[in-house]
PDB file of C-alpha atoms in Angstrom:
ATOM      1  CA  UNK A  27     105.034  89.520 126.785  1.00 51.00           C
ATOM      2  CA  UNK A  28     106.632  92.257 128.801  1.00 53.00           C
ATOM      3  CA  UNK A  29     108.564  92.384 131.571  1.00 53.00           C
ATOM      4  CA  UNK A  30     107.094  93.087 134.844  1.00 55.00           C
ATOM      5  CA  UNK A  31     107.817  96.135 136.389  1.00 55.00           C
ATOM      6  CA  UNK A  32     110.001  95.995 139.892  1.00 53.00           C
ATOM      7  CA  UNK A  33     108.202  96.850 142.707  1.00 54.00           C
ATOM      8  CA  UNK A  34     109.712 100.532 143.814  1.00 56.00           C
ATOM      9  CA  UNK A  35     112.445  99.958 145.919  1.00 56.00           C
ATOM     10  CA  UNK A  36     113.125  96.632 145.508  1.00 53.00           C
ATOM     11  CA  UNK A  37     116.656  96.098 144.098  1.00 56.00           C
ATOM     12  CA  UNK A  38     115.254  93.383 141.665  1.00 53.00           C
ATOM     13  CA  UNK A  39     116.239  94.178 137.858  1.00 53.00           C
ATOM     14  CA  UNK A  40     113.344  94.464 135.362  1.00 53.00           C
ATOM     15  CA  UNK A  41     114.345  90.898 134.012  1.00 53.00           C
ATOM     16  CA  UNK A  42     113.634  88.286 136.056  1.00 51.00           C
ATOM     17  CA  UNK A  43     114.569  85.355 133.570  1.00 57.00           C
ATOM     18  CA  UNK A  44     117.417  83.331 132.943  1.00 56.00           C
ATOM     19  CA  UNK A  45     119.917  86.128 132.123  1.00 59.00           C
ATOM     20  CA  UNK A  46     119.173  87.623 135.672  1.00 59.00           C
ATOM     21  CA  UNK A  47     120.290  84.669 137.091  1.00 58.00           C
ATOM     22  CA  UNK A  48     123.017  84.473 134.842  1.00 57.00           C
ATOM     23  CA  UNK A  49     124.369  88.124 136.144  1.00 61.00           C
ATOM     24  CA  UNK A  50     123.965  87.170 139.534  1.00 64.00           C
ATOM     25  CA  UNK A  51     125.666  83.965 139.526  1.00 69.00           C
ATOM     26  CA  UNK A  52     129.023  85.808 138.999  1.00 77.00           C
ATOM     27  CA  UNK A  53     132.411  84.287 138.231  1.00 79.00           C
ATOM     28  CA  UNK A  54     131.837  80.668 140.218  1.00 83.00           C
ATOM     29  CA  UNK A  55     129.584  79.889 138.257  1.00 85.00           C
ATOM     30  CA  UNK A  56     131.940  81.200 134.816  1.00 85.00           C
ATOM     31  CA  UNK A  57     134.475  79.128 136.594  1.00 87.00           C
ATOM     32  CA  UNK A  58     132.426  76.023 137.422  1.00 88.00           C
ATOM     33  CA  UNK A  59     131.378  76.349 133.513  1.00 89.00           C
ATOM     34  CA  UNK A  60     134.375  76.081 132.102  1.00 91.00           C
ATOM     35  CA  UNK A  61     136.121  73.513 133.533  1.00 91.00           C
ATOM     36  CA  UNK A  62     133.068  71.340 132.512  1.00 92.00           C
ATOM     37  CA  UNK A  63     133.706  72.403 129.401  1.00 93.00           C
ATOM     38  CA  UNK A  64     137.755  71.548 129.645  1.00 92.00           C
ATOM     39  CA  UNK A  65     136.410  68.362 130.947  1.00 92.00           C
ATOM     40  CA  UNK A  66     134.381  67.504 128.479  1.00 90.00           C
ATOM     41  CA  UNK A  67     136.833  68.754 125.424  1.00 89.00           C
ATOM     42  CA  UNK A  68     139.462  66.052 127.292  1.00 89.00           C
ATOM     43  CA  UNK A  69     136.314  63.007 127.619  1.00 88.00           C
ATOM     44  CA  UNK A  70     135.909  63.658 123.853  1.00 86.00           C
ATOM     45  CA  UNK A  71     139.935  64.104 123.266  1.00 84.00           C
ATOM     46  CA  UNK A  72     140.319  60.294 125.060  1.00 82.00           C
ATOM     47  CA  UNK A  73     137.492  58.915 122.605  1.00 76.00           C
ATOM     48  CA  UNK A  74     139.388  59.995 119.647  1.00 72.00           C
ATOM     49  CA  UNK A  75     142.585  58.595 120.978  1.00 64.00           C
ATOM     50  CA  UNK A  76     141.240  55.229 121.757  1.00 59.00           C
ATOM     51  CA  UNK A  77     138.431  54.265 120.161  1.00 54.00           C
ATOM     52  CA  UNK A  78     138.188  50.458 121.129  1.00 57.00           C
ATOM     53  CA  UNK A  79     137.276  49.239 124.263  1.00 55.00           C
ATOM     54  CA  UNK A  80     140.262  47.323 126.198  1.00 55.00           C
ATOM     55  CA  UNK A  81     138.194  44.648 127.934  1.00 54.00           C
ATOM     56  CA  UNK A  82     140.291  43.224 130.592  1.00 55.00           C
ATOM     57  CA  UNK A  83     140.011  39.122 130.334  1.00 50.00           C
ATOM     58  CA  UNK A  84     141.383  37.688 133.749  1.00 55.00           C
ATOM     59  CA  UNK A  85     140.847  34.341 135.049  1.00 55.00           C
ATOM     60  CA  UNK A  86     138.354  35.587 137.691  1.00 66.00           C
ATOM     61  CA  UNK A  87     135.524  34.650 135.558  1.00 66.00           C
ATOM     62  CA  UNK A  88     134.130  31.291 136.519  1.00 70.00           C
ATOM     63  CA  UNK A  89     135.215  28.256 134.753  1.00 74.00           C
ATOM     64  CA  UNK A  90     131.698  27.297 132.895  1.00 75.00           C
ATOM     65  CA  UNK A  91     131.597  30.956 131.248  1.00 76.00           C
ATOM     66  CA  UNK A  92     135.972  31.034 130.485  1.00 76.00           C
ATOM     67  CA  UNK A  93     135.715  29.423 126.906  1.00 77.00           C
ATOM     68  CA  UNK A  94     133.214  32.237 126.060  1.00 78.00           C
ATOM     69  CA  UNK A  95     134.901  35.006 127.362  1.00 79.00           C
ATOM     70  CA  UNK A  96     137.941  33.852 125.578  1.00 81.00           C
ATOM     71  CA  UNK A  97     136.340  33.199 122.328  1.00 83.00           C
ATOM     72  CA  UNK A  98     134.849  36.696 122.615  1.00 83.00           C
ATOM     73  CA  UNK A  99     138.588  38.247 122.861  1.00 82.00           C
ATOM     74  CA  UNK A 100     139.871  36.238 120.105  1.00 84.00           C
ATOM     75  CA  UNK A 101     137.223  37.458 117.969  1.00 84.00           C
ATOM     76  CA  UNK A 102     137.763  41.121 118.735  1.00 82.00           C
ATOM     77  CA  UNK A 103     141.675  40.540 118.374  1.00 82.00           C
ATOM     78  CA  UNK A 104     141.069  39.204 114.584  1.00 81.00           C
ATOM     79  CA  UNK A 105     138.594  42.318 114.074  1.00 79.00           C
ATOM     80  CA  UNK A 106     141.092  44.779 114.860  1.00 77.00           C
ATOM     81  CA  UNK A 107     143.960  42.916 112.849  1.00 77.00           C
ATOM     82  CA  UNK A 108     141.209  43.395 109.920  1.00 76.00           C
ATOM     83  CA  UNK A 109     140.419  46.820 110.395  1.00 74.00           C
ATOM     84  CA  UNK A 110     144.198  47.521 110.765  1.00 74.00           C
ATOM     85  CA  UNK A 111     144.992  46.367 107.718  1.00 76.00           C
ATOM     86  CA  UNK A 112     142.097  47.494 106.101  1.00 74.00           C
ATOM     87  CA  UNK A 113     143.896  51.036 107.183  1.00 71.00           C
ATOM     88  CA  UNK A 114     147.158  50.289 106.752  1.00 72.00           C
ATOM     89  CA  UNK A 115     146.117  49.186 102.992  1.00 70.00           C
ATOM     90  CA  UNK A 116     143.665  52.035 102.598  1.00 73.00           C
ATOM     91  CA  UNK A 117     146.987  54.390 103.534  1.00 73.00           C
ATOM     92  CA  UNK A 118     149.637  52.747 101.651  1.00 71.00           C
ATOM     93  CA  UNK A 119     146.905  53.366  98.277  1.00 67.00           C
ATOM     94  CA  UNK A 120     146.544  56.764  99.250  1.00 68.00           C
ATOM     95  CA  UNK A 121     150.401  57.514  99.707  1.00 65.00           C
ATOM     96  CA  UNK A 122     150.878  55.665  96.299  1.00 60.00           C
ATOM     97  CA  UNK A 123     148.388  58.042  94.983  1.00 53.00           C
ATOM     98  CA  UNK A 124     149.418  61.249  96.557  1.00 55.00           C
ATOM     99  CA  UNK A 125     153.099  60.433  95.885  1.00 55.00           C
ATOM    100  CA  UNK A 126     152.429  60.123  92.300  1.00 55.00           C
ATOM    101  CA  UNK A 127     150.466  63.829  92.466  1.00 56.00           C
ATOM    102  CA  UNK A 128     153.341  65.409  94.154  1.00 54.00           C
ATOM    103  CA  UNK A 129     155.800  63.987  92.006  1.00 56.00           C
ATOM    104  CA  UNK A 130     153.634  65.704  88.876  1.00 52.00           C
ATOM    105  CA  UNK A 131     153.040  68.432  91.191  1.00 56.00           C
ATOM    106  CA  UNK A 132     156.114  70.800  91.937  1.00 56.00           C
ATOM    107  CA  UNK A 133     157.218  70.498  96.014  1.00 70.00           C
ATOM    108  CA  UNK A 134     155.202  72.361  98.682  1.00 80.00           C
ATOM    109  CA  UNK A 135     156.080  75.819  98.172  1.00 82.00           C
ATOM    110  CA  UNK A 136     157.400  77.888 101.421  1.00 88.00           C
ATOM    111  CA  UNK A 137     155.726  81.137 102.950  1.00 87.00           C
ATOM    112  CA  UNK A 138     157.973  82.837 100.876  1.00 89.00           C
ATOM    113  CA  UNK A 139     157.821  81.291  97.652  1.00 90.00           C
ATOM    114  CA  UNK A 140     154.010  81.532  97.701  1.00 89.00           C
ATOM    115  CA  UNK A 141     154.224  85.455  98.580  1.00 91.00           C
ATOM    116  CA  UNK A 142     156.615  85.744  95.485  1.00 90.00           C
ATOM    117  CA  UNK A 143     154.064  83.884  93.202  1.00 92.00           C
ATOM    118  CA  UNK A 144     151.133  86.337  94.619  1.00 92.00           C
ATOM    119  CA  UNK A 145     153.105  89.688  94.370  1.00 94.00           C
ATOM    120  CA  UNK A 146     153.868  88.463  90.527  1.00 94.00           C
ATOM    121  CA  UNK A 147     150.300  88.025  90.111  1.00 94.00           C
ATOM    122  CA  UNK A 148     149.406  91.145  91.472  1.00 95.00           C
ATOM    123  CA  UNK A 149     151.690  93.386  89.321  1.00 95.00           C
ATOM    124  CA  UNK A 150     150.657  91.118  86.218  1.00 95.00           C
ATOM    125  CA  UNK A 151     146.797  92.665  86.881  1.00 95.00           C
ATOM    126  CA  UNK A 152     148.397  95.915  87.584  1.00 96.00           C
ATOM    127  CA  UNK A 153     150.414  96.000  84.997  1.00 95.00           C
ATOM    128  CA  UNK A 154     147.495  94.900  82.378  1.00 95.00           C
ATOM    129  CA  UNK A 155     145.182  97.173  84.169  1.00 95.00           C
ATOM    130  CA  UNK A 156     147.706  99.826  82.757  1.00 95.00           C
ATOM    131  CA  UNK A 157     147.943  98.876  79.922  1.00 96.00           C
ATOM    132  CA  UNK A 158     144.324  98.917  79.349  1.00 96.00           C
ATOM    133  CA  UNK A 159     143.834 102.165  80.724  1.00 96.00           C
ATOM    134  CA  UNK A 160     146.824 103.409  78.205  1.00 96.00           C
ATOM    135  CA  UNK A 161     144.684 102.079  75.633  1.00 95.00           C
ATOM    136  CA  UNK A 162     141.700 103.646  76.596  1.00 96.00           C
ATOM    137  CA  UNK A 163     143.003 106.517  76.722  1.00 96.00           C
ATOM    138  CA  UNK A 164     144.929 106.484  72.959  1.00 96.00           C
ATOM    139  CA  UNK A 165     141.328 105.708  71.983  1.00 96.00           C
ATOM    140  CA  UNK A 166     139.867 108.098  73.170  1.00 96.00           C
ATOM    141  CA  UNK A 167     142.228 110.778  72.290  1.00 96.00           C
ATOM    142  CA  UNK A 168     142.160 109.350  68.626  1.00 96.00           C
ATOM    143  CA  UNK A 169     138.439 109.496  68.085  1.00 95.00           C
ATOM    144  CA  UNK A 170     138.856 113.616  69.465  1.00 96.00           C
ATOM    145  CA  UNK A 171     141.465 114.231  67.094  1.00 96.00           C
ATOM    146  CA  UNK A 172     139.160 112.514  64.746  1.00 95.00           C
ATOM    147  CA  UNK A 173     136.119 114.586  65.612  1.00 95.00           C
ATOM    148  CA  UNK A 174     137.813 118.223  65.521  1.00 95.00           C
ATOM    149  CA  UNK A 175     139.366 117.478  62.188  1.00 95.00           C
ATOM    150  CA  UNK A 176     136.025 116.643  60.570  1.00 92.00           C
ATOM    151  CA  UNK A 177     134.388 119.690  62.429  1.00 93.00           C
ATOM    152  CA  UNK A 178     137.424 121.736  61.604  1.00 94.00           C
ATOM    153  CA  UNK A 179     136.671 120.764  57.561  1.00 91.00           C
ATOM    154  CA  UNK A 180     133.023 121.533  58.307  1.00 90.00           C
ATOM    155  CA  UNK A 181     133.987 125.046  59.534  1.00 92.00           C
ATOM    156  CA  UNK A 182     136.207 125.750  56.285  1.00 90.00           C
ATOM    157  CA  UNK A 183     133.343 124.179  54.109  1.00 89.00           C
ATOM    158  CA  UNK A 184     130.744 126.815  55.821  1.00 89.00           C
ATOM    159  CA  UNK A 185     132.857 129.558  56.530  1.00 90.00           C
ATOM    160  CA  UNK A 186     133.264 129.872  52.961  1.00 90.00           C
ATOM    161  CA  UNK A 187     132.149 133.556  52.012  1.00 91.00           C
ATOM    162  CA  UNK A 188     132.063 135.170  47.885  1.00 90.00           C
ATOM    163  CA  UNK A 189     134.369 138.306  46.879  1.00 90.00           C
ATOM    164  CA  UNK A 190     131.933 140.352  48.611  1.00 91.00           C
ATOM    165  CA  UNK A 191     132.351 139.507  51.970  1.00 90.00           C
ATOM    166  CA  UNK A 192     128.628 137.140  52.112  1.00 91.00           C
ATOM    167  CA  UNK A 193     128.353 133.408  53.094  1.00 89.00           C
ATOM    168  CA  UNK A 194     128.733 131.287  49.852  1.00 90.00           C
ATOM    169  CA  UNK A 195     125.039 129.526  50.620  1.00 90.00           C
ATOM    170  CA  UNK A 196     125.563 127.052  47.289  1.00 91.00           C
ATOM    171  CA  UNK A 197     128.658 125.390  49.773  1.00 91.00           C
ATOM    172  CA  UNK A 198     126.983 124.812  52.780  1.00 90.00           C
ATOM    173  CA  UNK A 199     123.675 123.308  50.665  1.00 93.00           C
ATOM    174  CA  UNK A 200     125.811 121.145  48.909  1.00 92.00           C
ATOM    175  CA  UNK A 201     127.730 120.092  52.461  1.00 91.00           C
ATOM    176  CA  UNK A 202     123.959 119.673  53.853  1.00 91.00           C
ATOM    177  CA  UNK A 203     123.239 116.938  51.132  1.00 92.00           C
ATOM    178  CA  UNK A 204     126.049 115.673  51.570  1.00 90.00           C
ATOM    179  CA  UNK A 205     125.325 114.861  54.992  1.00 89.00           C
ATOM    180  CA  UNK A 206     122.142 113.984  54.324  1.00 92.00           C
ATOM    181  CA  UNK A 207     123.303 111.522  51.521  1.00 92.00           C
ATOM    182  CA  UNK A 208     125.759 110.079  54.093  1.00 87.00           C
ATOM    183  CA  UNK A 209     123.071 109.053  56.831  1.00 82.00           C
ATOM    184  CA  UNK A 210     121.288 105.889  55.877  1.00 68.00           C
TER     185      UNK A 210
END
């Protein structure tokens, strides 16, 4: 659906939705949006920090309802010992286990170290690229040598020529079935 067109002279943009409001609202309403946001980030921050509820038993409550109230925070109490050491067990297994790993493990390596270990990498690949190439190349240059000696016997074989000056034709036959004998 297309935009309406503005009504000459009126100093209304083409877009009348949301994003004109937006770009009229200006920087209160940036302002107003981010501290909501920093507000929210620190709501969400104290949730992380402390998860369980703190319930605050006094001796306000009235005297029929106490015992249950009571009972209530001894529970909790007990569940949080549990879950505690439920953690702290969970966390001494782990640093058991990853203390065993590190000890197979060398130590954490610094910035440096690790930028040692990756330039040695790199010049190992360069370095075997290189050698590669080098290799490529003696190839290369072997099968030309190759191919110009074998056309350079050809040429003798067929340039061949009798006391009179003529190409010798019972040479270059005999080099033709040759060849021919050659191919499978």
């Amino acid at each position: 659906m297309a935009h309406p067109r503005p009504v000459s002279g009126s100093r209304m943009p083409p877009w009348d939705g949301v994003r004109g409001l937006r770009l009229r609202q200006g920087f209160a309403f940036w302002r107003k949006q981010k501290i909501q946001r920093e507000y929210k980030k620190l709501l969400k921050k104290e949730g992380k920090a402390h998860p369980q509820w703190k319930v605050q038993y006094t001796d306000s409550y009235p005297e029929h309802l106490k015992h249950l109230y009571l009972a209530e925070k001894k529970m909790l109490q007990k569940q949080s010992k549990s879950k505690r050491t439920e953690v702290l067990l969970e966390q001494k297994c782990s640093i058991t286990v990853t203390s065993d790993t590190t000890q197979r493990k060398f130590k954490k390596k610094t910035s440096n170290q690790k930028a040692k270990e990756e330039y040695e990498k790199i010049k190992a690949e360069r370095a075997k690229k290189k050698e590669e190439a080098e290799k490529r190349i003696r190839e290369r240059e072997e099968a030309q040598r190759l191919y110009k000696q074998k056309k350079m016997e050809a040429y003798k074989i067929l340039s061949k020529r009798t006391k009179k000056g003529q190409p010798n034709l019972n040479v270059q036959i005999e080099f033709l079935l040759q060849k021919i004998q050659q191919k499978p």
